[in-house]
Coordinates of C-alpha atoms in Angstrom, one line a residue:
Chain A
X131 CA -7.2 -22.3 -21.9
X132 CA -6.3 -19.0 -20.1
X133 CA -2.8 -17.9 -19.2
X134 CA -1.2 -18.5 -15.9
X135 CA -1.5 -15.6 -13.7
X136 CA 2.3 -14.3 -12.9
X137 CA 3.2 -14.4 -9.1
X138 CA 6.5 -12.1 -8.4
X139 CA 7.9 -12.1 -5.2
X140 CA 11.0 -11.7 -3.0
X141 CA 11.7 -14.7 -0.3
X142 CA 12.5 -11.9 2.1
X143 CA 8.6 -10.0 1.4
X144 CA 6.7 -10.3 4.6
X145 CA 3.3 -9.1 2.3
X146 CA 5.1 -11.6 -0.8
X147 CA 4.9 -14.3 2.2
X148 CA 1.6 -13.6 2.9
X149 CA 0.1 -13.6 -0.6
X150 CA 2.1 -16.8 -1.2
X151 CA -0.1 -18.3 1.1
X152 CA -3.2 -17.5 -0.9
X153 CA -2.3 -17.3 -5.0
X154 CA -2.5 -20.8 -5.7
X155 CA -6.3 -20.8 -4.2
X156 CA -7.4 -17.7 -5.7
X157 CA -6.5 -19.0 -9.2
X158 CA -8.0 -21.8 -9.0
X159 CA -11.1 -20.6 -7.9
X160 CA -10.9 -18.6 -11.3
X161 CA -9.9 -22.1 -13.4
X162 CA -6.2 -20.7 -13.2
X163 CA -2.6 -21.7 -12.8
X164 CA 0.3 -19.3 -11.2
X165 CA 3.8 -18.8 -12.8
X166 CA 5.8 -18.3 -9.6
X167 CA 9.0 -15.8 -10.1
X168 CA 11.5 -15.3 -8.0
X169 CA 13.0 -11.3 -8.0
X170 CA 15.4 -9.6 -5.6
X171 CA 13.9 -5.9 -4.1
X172 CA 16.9 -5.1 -3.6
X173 CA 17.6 -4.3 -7.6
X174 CA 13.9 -3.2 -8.0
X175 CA 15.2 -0.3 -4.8
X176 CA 18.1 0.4 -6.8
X177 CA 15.2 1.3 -10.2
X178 CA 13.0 3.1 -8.2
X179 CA 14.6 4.6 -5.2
X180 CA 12.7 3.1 -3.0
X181 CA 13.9 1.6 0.4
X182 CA 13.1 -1.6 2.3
X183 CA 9.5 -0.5 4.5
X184 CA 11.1 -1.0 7.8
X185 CA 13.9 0.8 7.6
X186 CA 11.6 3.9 6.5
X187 CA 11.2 6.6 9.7
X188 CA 7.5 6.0 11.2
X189 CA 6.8 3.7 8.1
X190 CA 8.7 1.1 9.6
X191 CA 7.5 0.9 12.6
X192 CA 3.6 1.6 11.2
X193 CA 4.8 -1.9 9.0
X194 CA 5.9 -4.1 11.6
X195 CA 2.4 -3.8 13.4
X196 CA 0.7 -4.4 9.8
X197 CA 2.7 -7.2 8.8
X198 CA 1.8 -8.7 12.3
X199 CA -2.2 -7.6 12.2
X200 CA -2.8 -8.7 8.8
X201 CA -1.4 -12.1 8.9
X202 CA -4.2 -12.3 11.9
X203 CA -6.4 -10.7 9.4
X204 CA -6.3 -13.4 6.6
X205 CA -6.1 -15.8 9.1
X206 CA -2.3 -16.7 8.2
X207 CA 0.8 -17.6 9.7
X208 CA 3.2 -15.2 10.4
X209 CA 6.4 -14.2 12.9
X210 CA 8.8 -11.4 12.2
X211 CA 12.6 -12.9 11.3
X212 CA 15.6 -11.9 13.7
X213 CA 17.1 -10.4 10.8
X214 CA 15.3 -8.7 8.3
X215 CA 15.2 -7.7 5.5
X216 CA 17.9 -10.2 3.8
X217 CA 19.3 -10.9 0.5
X218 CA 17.7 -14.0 -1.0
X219 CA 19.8 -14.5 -4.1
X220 CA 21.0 -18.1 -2.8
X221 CA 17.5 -19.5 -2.3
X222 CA 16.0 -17.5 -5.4
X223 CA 18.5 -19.2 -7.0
X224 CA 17.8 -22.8 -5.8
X225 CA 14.4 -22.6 -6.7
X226 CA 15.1 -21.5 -9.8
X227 CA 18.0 -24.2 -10.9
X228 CA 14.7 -26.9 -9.4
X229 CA 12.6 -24.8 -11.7
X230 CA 14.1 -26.2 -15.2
X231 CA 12.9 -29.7 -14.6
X232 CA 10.2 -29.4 -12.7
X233 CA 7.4 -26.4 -11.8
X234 CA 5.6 -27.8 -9.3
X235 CA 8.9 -29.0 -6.8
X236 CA 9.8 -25.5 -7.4
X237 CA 6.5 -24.1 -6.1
X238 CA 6.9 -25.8 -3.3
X239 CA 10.3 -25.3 -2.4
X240 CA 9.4 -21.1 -2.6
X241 CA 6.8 -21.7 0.0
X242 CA 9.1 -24.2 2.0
X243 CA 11.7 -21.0 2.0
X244 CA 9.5 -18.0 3.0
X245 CA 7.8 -21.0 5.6
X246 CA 11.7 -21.4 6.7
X247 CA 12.0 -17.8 7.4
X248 CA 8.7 -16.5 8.5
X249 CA 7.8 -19.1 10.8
X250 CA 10.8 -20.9 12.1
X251 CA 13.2 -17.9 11.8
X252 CA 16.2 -19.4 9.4
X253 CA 18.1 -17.3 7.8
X254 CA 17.7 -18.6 4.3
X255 CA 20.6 -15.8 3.2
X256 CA 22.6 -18.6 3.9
X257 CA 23.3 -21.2 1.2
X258 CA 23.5 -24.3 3.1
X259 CA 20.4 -22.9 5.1
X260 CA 18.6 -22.7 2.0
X261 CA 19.9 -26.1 0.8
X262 CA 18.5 -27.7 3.9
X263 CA 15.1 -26.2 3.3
X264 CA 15.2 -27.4 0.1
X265 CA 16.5 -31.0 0.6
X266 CA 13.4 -31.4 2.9
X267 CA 11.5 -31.4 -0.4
X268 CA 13.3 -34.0 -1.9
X269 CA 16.3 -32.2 -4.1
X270 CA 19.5 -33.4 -3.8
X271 CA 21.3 -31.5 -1.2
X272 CA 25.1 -31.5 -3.1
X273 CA 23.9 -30.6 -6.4
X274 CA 21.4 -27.5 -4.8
X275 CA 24.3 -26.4 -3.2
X276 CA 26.2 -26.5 -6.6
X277 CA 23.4 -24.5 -7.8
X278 CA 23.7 -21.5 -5.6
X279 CA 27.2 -20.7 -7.0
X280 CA 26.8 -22.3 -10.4
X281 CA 27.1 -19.1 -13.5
X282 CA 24.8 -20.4 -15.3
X283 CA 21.9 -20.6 -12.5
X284 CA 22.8 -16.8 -11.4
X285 CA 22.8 -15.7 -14.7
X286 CA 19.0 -17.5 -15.0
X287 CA 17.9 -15.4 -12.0
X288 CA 19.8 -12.3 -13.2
X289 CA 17.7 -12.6 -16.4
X290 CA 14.6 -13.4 -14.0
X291 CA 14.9 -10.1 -12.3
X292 CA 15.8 -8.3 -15.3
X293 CA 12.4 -9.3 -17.5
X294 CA 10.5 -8.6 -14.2
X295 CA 11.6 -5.0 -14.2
X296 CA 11.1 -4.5 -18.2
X297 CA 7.3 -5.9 -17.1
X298 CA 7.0 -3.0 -14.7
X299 CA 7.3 -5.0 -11.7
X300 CA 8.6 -2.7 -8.7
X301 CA 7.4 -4.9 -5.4
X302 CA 6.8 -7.8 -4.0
X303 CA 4.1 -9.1 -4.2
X304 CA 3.4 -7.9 -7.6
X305 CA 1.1 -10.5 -9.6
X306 CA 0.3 -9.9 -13.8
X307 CA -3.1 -11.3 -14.5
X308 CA -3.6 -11.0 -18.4
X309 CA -1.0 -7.8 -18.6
X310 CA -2.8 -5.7 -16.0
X311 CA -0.6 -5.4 -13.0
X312 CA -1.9 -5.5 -9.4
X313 CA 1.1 -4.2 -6.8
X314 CA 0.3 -5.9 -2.9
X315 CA -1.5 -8.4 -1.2
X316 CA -4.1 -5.6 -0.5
X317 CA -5.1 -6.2 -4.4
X318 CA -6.1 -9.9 -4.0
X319 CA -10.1 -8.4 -3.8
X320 CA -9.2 -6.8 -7.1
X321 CA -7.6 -9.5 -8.4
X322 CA -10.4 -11.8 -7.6
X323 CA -12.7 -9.4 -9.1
X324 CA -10.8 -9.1 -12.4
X325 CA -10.9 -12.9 -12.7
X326 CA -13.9 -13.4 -12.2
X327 CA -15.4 -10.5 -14.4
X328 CA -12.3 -10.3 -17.1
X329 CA -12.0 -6.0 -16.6
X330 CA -13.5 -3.2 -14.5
Chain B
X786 CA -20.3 6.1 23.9
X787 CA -17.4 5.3 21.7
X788 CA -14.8 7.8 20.9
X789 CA -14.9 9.3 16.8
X790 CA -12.5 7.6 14.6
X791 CA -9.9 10.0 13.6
X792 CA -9.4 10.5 10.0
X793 CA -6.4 11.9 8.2
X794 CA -5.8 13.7 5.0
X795 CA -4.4 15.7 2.1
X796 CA -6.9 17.4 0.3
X797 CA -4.6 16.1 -2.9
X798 CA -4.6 12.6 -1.7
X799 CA -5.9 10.3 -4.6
X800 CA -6.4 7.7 -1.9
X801 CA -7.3 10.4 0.7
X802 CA -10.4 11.5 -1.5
X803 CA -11.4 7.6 -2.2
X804 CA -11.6 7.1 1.5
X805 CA -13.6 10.4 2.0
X806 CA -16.1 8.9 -0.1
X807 CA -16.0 6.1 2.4
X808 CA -15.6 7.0 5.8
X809 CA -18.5 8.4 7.0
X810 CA -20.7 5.5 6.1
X811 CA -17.7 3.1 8.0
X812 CA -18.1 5.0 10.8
X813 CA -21.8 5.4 10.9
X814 CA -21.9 1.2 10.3
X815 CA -20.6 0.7 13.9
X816 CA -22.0 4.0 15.8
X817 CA -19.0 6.0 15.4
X818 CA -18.1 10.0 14.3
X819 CA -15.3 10.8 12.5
X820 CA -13.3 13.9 13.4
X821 CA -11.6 15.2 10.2
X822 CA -8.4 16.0 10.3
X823 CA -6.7 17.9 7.6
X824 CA -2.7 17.5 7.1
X825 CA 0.1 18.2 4.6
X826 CA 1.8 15.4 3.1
X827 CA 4.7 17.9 2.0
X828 CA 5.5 17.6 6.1
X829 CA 5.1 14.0 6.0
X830 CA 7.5 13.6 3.4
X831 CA 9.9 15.6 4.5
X832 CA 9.9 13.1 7.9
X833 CA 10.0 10.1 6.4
X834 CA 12.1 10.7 3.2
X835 CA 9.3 9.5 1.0
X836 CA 8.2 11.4 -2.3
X837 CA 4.7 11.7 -4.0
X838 CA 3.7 8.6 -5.5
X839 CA 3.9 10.0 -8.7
X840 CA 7.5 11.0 -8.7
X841 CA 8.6 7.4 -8.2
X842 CA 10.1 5.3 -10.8
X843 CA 7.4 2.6 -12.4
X844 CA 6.0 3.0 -9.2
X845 CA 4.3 6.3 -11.0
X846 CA 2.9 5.1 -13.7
X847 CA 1.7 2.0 -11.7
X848 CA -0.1 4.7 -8.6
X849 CA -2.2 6.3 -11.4
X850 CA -3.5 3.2 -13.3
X851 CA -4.1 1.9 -10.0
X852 CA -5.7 5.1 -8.6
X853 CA -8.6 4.7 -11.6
X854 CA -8.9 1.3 -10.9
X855 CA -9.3 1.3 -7.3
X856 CA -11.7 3.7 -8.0
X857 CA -13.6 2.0 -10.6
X858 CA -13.3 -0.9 -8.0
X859 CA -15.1 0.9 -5.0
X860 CA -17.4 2.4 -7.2
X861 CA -16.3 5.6 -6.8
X862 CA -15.6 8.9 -9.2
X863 CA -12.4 10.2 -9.7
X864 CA -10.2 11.8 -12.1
X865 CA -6.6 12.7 -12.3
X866 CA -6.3 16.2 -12.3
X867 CA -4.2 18.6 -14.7
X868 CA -2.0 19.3 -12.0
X869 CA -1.1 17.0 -9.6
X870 CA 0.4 16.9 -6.6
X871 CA -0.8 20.7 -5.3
X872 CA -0.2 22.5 -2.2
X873 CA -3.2 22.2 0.2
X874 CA -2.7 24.9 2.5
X875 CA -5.1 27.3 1.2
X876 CA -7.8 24.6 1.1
X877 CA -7.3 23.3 4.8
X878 CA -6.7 26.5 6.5
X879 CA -10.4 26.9 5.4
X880 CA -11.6 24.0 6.5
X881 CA -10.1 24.4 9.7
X882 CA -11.2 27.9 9.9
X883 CA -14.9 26.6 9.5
X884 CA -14.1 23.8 11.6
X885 CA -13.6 26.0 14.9
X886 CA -17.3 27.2 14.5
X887 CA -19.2 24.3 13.0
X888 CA -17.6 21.1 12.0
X889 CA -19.9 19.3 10.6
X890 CA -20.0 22.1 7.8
X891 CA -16.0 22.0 7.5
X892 CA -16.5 18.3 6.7
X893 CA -18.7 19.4 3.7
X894 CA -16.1 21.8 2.6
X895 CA -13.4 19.3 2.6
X896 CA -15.6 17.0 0.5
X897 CA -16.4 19.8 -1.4
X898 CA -12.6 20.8 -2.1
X899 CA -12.5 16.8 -2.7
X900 CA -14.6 17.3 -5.5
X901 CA -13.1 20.1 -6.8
X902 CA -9.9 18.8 -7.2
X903 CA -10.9 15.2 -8.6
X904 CA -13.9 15.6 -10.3
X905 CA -13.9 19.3 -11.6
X906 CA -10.3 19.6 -12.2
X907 CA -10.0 23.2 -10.1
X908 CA -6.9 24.1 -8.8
X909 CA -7.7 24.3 -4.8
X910 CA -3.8 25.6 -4.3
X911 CA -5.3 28.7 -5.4
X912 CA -6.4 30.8 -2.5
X913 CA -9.5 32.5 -4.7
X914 CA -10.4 28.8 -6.3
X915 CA -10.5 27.7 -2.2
X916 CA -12.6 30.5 -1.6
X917 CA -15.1 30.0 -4.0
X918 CA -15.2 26.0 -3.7
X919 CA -15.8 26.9 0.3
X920 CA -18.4 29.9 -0.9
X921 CA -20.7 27.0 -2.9
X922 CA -21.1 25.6 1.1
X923 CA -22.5 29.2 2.7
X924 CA -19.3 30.1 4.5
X925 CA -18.6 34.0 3.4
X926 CA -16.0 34.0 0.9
X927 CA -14.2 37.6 2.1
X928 CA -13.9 36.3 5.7
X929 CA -13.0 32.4 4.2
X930 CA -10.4 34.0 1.7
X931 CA -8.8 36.3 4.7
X932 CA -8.6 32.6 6.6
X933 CA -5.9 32.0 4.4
X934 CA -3.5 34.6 5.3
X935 CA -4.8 34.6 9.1
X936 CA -1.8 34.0 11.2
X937 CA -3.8 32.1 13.9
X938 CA -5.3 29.8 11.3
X939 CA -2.0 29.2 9.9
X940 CA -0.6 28.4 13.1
X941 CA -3.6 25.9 13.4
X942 CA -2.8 24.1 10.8
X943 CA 0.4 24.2 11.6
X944 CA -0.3 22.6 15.2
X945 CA -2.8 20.0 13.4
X946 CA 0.2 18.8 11.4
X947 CA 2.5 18.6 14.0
X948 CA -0.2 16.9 16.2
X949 CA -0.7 14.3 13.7
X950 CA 3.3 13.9 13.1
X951 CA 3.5 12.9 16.7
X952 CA 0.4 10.6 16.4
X953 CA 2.0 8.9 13.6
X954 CA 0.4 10.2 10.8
X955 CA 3.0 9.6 8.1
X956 CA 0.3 9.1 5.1
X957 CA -2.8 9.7 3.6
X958 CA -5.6 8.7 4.9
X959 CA -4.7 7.7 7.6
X960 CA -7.1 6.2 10.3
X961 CA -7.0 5.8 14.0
X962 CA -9.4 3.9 15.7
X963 CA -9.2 3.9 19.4
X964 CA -5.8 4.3 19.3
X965 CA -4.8 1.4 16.1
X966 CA -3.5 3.3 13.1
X967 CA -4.3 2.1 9.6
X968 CA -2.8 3.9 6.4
X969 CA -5.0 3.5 3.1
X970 CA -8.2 3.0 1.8
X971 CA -7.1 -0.6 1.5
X972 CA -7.6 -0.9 4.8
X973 CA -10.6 -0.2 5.3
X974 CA -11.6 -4.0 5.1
X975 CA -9.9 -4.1 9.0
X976 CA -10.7 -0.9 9.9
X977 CA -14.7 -2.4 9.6
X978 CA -13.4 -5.8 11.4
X979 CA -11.8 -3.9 13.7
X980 CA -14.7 -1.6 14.7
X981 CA -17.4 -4.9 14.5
X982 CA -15.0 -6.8 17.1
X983 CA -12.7 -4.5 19.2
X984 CA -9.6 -5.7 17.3
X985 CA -8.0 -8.7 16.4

């Protein structure tokens, strides 16, 4: 039995979006599962320095195009939010709270938020935005809400972030497949390599 | 006849010298030329606020595990040299200094100075190490070392930075292709879709 491959990603990563679309297949094909985790950029900027790409001079604008041409690319959706980038703590934190009792709902709650965003432009920033989303896949909407401000689910994501930085993880997406870490959705050829072939 | 895909580069590019392993044969694939076009990330940087790869927080130490493995990946060589990230100036005022006469020979010496710097371990920053590397390709090293401190080719380069600034160019490499930039080897899987189908 191999290990799950570990899927990080911010709900607010256009490239975390993209490869979201594509982890669960490209484990599988290699007789894998995916841990998905939740983390916020926006503490990994504060450990590195590092800025969000559009807000970068001529990077940003280079980005927007990419984002755009390699969703046609791999053949996926995408649409560039109205506001972007934004903080994601309250659906991080949703998904996480759903996480406790059960994986899977979690899994697809992640997908149902970056889908919520990056195709039908909500701004899943705020809570009851993301408690909507997630009620569409069957939570209860009161207690998600709950969740968003509840101390003991921040804490959880706190600690979520915090282990993904000791791990080395500085971007989304960043994916750990048996302790070798592969930064962008531009690694999933490597990836697939490094499943298949166990090291190169 | 289709117009040469522009290629851009620092001649201490880790990714830059992967992708001048590459290009050519891309090019050559669908017809095409490539005009080379040397540049100085230093420039760049200074632009768009970035900093070497390197210098970044876990981002570092991930950019040269991930520089090998790419590597290993394409099947290419490379190694990290002693010193790293040098000055290029020296190195591409020569090339360009060839380049004005014959450029298919100024390609060479950039792929020699390539090598140099990633397989040999010599210091191309160094004016005489320039030289000599350029030397090894029949240019004559008194008139290729006197390039260096040539006002016009210094104000060549100068314009060739500036040129691709405007263009841009905020990385390395850094392809254009009939007028669609792409930054990174790991684009080079669209640059090929792009030149088999016009875009997409």
């Amino acid at each position: 039995m191999n290990a799950p491959i570990e899927f990080y990603f911010d709900l607010s990563s256009p490239y975390g979006y993209l490869a979201a679309q594509k982890i669960d297949a490209l484990a599988a094909k290699h007789g894998r599962t995916v841990d998905w985790h939740p983390i916020l950029l926006g503490v990994m900027f504060r450990a590195t320095g590092m800025a969000p790409l559009t807000e970068v001079p001529m990077k940003g604008e280079y980005s927007k195009r990419d984002f755009l041409r390699s969703a046609r690319f791999h053949g996926l959706s995408f649409r560039m939010p109205s506001r972007f980038p934004i903080p994601t703590q309250a659906a991080a934190r949703i998904m996480l709270w759903v996480r406790e009792q059960d994986p899977a709902r979690a899994v697809r709650i992640a997908k149902a938020m970056f889908h919520a965003y990056f195709a039908d432009d909500v701004d899943i920033s705020d809570p009851d935005a993301a408690t909507t989303t997630a009620a569409r896949e069957g939570v209860d909407a009161a207690a998600a809400r709950a969740a968003v401000d509840d101390p003991v689910v921040k804490d959880a994501l706190r600690r979520e972030v915090e282990t993904a930085l000791a791990r080395g993880v500085f971007g989304s997406p960043f994916v750990i497949v048996d302790g070798e870490p592969f930064w962008g959705l531009d690694r999933f050829d490597q990836i697939d390599r490094w499943l298949a072939t166990g090291g190169f």
